Short mmCIF file of C-alpha atoms in Angstrom, two decimals:
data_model
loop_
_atom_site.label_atom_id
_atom_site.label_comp_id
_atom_site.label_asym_id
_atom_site.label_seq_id
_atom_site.Cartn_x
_atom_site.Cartn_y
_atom_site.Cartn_z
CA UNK A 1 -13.93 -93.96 -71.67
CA UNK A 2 -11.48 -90.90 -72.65
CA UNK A 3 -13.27 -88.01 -74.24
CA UNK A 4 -12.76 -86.72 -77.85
CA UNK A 5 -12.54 -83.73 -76.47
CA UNK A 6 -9.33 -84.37 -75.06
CA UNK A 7 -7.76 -83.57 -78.23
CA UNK A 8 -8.74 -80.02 -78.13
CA UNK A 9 -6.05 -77.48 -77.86
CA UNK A 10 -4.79 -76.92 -74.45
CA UNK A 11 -6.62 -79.51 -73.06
CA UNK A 12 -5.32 -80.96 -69.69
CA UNK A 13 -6.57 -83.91 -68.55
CA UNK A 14 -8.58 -84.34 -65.09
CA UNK A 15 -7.41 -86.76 -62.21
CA UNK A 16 -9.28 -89.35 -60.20
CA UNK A 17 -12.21 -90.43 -61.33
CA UNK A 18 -12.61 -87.53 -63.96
CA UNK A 19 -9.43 -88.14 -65.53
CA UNK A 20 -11.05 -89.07 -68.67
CA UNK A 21 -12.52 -85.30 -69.70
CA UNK A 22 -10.53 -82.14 -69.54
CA UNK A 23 -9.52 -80.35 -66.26
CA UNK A 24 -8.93 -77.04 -68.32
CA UNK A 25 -8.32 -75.66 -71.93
CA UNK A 26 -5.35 -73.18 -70.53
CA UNK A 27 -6.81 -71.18 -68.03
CA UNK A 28 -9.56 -72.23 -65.31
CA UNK A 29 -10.14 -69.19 -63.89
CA UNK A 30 -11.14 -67.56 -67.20
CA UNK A 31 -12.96 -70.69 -68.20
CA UNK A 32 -15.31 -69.94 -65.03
CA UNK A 33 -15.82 -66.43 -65.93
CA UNK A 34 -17.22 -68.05 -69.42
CA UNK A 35 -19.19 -70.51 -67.31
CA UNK A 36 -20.63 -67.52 -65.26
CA UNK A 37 -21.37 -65.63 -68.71
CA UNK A 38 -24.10 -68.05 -69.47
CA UNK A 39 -21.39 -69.29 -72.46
CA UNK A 40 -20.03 -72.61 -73.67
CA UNK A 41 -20.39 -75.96 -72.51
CA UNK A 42 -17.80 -78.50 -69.87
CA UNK A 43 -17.60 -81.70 -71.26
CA UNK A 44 -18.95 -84.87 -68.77
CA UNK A 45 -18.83 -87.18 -71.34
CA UNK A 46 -17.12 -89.48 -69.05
CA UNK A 47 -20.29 -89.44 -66.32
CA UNK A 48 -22.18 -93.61 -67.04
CA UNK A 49 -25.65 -93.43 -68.87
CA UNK A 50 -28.25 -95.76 -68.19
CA UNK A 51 -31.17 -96.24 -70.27
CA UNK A 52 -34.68 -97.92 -68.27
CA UNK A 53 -37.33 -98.96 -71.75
CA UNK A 54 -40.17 -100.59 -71.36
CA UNK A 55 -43.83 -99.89 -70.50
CA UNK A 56 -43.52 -100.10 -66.71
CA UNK A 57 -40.59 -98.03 -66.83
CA UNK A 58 -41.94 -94.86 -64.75
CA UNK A 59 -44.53 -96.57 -62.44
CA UNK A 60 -41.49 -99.34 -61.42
CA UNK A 61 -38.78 -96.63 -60.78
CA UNK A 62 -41.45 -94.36 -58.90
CA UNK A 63 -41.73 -97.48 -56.65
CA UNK A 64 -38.22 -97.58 -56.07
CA UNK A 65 -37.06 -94.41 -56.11
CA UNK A 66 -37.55 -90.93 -53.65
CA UNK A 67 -38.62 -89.17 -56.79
CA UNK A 68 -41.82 -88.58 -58.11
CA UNK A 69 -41.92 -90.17 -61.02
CA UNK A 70 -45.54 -91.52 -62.62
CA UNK A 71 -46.73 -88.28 -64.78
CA UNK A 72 -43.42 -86.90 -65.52
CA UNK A 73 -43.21 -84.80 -68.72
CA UNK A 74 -41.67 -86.36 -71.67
CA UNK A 75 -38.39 -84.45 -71.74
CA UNK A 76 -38.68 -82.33 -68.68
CA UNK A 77 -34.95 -83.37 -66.28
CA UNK A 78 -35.58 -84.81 -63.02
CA UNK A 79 -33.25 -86.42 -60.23
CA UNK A 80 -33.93 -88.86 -57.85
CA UNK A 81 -31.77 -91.67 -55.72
CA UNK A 82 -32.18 -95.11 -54.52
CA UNK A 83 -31.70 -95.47 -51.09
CA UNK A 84 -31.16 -98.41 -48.38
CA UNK A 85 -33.37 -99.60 -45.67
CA UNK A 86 -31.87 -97.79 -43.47
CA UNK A 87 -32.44 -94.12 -45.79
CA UNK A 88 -28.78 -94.26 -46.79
CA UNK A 89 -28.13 -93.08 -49.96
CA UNK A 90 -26.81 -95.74 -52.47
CA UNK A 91 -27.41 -94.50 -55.65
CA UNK A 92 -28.44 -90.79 -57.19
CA UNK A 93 -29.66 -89.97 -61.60
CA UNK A 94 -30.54 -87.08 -63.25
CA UNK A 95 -32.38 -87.71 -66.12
CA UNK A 96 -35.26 -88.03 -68.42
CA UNK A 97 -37.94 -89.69 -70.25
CA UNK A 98 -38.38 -89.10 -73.91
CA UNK A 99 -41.32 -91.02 -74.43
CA UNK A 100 -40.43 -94.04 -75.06
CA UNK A 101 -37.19 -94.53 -72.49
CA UNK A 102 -36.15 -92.61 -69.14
CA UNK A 103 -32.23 -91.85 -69.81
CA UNK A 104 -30.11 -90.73 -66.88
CA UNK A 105 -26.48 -90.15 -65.78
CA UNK A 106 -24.52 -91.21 -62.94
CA UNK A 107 -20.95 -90.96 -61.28
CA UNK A 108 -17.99 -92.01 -63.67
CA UNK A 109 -18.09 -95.63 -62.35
CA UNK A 110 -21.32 -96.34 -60.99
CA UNK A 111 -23.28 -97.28 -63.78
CA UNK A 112 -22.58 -101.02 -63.83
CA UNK A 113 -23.71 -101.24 -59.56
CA UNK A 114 -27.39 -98.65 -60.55
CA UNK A 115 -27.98 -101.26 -63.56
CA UNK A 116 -27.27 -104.60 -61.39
CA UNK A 117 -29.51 -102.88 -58.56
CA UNK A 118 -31.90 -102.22 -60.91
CA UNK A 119 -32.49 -105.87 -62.93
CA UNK A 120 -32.19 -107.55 -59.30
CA UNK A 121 -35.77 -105.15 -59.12
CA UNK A 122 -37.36 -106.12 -62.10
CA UNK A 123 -39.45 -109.07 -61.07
CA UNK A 124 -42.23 -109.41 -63.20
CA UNK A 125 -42.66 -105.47 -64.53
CA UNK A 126 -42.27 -104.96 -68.26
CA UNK A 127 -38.61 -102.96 -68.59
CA UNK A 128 -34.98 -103.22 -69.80
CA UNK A 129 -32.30 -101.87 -68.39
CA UNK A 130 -29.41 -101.26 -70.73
CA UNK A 131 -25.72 -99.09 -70.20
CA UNK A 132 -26.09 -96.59 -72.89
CA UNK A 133 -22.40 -94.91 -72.35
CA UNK A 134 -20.88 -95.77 -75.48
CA UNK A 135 -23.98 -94.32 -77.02
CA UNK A 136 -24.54 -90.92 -75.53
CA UNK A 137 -22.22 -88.31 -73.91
CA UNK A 138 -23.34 -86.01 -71.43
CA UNK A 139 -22.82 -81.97 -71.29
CA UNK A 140 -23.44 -79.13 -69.38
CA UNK A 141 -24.29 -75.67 -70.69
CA UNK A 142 -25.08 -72.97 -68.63
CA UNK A 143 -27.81 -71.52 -70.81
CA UNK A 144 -30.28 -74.49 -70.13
CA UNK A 145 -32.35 -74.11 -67.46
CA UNK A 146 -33.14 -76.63 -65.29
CA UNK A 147 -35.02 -78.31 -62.13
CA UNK A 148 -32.15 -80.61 -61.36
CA UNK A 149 -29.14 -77.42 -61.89
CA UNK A 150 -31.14 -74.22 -61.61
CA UNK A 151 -27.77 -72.84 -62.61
CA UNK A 152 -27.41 -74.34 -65.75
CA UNK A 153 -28.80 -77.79 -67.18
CA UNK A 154 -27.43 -80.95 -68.59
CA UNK A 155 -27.61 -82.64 -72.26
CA UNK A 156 -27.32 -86.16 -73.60
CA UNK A 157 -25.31 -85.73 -76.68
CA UNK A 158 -24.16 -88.35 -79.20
CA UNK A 159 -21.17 -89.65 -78.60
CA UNK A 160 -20.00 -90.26 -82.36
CA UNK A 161 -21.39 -86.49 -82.63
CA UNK A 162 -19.48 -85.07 -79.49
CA UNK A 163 -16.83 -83.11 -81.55
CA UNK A 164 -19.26 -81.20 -83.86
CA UNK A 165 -21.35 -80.62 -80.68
CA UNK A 166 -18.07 -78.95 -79.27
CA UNK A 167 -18.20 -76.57 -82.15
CA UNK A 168 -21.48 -75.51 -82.23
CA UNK A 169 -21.63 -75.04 -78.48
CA UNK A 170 -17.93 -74.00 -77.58
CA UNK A 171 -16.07 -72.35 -75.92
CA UNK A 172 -15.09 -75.60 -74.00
CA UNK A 173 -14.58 -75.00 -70.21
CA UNK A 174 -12.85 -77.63 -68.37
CA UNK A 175 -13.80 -79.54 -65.17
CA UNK A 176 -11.53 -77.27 -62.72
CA UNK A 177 -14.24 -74.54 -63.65
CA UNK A 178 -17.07 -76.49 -63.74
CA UNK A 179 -16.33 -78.03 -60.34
CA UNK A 180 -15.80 -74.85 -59.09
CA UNK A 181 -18.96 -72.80 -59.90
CA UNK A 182 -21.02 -75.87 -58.35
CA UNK A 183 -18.97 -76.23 -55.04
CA UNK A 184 -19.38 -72.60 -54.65
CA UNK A 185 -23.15 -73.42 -55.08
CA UNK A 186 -22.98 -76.36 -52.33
CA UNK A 187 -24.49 -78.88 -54.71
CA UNK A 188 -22.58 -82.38 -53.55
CA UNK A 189 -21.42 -85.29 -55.73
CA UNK A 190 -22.59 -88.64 -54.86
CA UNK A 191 -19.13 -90.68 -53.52
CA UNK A 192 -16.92 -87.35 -53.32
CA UNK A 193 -19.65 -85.25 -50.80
CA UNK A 194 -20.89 -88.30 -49.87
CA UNK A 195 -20.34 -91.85 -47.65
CA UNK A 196 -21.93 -95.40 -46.77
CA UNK A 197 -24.07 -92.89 -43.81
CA UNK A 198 -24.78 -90.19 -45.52
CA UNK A 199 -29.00 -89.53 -45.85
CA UNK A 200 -30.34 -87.44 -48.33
CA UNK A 201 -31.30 -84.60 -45.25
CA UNK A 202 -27.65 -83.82 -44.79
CA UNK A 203 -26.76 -82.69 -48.13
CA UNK A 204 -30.03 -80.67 -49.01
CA UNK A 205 -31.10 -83.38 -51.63
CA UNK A 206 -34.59 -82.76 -49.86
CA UNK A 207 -37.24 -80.87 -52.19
CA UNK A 208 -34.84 -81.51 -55.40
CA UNK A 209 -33.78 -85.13 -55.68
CA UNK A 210 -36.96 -86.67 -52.79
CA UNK A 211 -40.26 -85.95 -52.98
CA UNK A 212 -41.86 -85.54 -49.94
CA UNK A 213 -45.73 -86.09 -51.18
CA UNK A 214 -45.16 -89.60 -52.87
CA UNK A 215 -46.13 -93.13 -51.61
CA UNK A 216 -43.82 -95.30 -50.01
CA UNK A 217 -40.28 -96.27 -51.13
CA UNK A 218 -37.24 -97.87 -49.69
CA UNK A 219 -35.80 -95.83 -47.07
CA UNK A 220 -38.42 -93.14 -46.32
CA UNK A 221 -38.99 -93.50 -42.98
CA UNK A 222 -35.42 -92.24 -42.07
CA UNK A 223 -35.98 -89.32 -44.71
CA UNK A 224 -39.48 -88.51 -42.86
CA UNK A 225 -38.88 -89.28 -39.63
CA UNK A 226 -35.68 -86.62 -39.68
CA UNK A 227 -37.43 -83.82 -41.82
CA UNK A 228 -40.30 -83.82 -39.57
CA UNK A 229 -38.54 -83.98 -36.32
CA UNK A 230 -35.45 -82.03 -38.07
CA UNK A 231 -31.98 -81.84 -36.64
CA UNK A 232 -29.97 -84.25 -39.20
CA UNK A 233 -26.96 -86.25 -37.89
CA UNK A 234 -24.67 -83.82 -40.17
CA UNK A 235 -24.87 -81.08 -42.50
CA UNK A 236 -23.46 -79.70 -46.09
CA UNK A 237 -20.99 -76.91 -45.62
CA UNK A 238 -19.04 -74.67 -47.59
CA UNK A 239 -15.43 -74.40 -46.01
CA UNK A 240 -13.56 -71.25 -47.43
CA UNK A 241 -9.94 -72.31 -46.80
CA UNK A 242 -6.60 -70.01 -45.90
CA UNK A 243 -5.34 -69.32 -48.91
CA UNK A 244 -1.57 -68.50 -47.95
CA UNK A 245 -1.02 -72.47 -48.48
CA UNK A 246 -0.70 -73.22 -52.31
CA UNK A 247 -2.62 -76.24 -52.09
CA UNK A 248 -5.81 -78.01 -51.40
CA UNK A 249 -7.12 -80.76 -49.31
CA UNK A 250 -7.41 -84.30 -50.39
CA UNK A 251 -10.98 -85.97 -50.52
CA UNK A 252 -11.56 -87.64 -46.98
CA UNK A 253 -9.03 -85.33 -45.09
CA UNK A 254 -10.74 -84.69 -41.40
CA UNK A 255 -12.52 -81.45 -40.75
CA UNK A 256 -11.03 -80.51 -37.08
CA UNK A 257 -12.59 -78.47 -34.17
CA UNK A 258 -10.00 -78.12 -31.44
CA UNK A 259 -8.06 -81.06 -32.51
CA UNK A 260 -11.13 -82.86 -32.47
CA UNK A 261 -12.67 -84.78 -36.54
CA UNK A 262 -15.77 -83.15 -36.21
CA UNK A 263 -16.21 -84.12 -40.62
CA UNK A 264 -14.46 -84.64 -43.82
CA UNK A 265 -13.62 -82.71 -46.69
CA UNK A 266 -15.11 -84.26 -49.58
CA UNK A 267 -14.86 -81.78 -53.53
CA UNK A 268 -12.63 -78.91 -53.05
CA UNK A 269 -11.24 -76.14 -55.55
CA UNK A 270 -9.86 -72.74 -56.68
CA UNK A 271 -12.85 -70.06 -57.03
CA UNK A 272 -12.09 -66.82 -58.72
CA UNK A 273 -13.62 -64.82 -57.04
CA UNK A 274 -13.45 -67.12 -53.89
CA UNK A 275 -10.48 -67.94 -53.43
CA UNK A 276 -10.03 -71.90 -52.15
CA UNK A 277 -13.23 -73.07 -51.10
CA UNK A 278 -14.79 -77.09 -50.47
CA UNK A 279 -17.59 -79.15 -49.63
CA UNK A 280 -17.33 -80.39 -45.63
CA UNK A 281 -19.86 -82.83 -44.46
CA UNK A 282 -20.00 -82.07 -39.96
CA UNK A 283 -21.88 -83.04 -37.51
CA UNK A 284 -24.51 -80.94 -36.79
CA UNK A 285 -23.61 -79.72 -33.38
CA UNK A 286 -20.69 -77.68 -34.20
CA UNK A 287 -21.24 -73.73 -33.82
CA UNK A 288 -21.95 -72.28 -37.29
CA UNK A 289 -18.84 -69.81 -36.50
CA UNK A 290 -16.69 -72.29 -35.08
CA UNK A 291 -12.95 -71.76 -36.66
CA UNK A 292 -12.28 -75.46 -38.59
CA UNK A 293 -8.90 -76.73 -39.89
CA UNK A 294 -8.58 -78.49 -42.93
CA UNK A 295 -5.21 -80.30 -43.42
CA UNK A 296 -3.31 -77.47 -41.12
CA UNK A 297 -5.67 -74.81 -43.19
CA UNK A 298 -7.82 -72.57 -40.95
CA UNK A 299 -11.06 -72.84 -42.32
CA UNK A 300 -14.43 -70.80 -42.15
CA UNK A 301 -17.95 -71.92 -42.47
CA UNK A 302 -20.81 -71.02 -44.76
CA UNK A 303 -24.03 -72.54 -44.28
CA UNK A 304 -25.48 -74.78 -46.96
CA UNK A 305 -27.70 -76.77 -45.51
CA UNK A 306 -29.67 -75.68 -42.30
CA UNK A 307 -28.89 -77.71 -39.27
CA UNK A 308 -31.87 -78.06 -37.81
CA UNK A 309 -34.11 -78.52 -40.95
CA UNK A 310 -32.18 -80.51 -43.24
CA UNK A 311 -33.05 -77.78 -46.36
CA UNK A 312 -30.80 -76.45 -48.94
CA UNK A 313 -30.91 -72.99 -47.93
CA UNK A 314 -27.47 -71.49 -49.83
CA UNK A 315 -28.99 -68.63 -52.59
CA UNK A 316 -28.22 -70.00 -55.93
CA UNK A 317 -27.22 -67.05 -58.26
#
């Protein structure tokens, strides 16, 4: 669903799966220094919204999810993922419950699978699962604070109000900027940082999106097993690329050690203050200084997620 917003002056539009919202308004780079301001908003209006109603809603998606969901605040954001047997990750929200529904967002795309998942689990509990995209947008400001972005925090806005939102809340920053400021903070994108093997101890998902002190759920004994014996398959990292080449790496492009795939690339972008930096999901083994190359790019390591943990350990600013 193409954003209003695309109308805007300067707007560009994205590419891939975010081709629907703006990749800038004119300038990224400046747009991030906005971002990094604590001003304006980026416009995600294209991200899927599902809506769970119903008076079982929070005690059924507690059972199936690694969040903790039963005496959540009304209002108060939250993330959480569905994983497989096996404690792959299939599905990952951020969202909220306003009393009388828990609203969340997923990946552009992904709604429609999270909604079938989720009426193939009703059985007998008393809930409705409904796509509310063509009702409400979703926004990110960076004066919000939140559990699920410490850096910022997301909004469910209108959609037939999205324009005089834009207004109130401008200047608009693109997705260029956007992605950038949250690569640089190593938080992954399910299906970009992600694949079919990934487990939520890899990416640092542990302590934000799974709770480690609820009952039992589908796919916890990989996530305990591995976070109480530690040392993950693969971890998170934060490649900072050569920046003499005037391009970046394509999602999936091999992370190589000696000629070796040790990973893939998965987001990647144009910092400014950074320079050319992306998300790398690698095994665990390789040496924290090893010297990587990405798509003939010499690339450098910066540690995410530990390796021998499986914890988010980047500072957030």
């Amino acid at each position: 669903m193409s954003s209003q917003l695309l109308t805007l002056p300067g707007a560009v539009a994205g590419n891939g799966i975010d081709h629907d919202v703006a990749a800038h308004y004119g300038s990224f780079n400046q747009e991030q220094r906005v971002l990094e301001a604590g001003d304006g908003f980026v416009d995600l209006s294209h991200r899927d919204v599902v809506r769970v109603a119903g008076p079982d809603r929070l005690t059924w998606l507690h059972s199936l999810t690694t969040q903790h969901l039963t005496a959540l605040p009304s209002r108060e954001w939250t993330s959480a993922l569905v994983l497989s047997p096996q404690g792959h990750v299939e599905h990952a929200f951020a969202g909220y419950d306003d009393g009388e529904s828990f609203v969340a967002h997923t990946e552009p795309g992904r709604g429609a699978d999270l909604i079938d998942f989720l009426d193939r689990m009703k059985f007998m509990m008393r809930v409705e699962v409904t796509d509310a995209t063509a009702e409400l947008a979703v926004s990110w400001r960076p004066g919000l604070r939140s559990t699920t972005s410490p850096d910022g925090g997301y909004e469910f806005v209108p959609r037939d109000r999205l324009m005089s939102y834009a207004e109130a809340a401008g200047p608009a920053c693109g997705l260029w900027a956007f992605e950038a400021l949250r690569i640089a903070r190593g938080e992954p994108r399910l299906g970009l940082d992600t694949d079919h093997r990934t487990i939520p101890n890899e990416v640092g998902w542990i302590g934000t999106a799974v709770h480690l002190d609820k009952g039992c759920y589908r796919g916890q004994e990989t996530v305990a097993r591995v976070h109480t014996l530690g040392r993950p398959p693969r971890r998170l990292t934060l490649l900072h690329l050569d920046g003499t080449e005037n391009r970046l790496p394509t999602q999936g492009e091999a992370v190589l050690r000696d000629d070796q795939q040790v990973g893939f690339v998965g987001s990647s972008a144009r910092h400014h203050e950074l320079g050319p930096i992306a998300l790398a999901l690698i095994k665990r083994n390789v040496a924290l200084d090893a010297q990587l190359v990405v798509d003939g790019m010499p690339a450098a390591q910066e540690v995410i997620v530990d390796p021998e943990v499986g914890l988010h350990v980047r500072p957030r600013a």
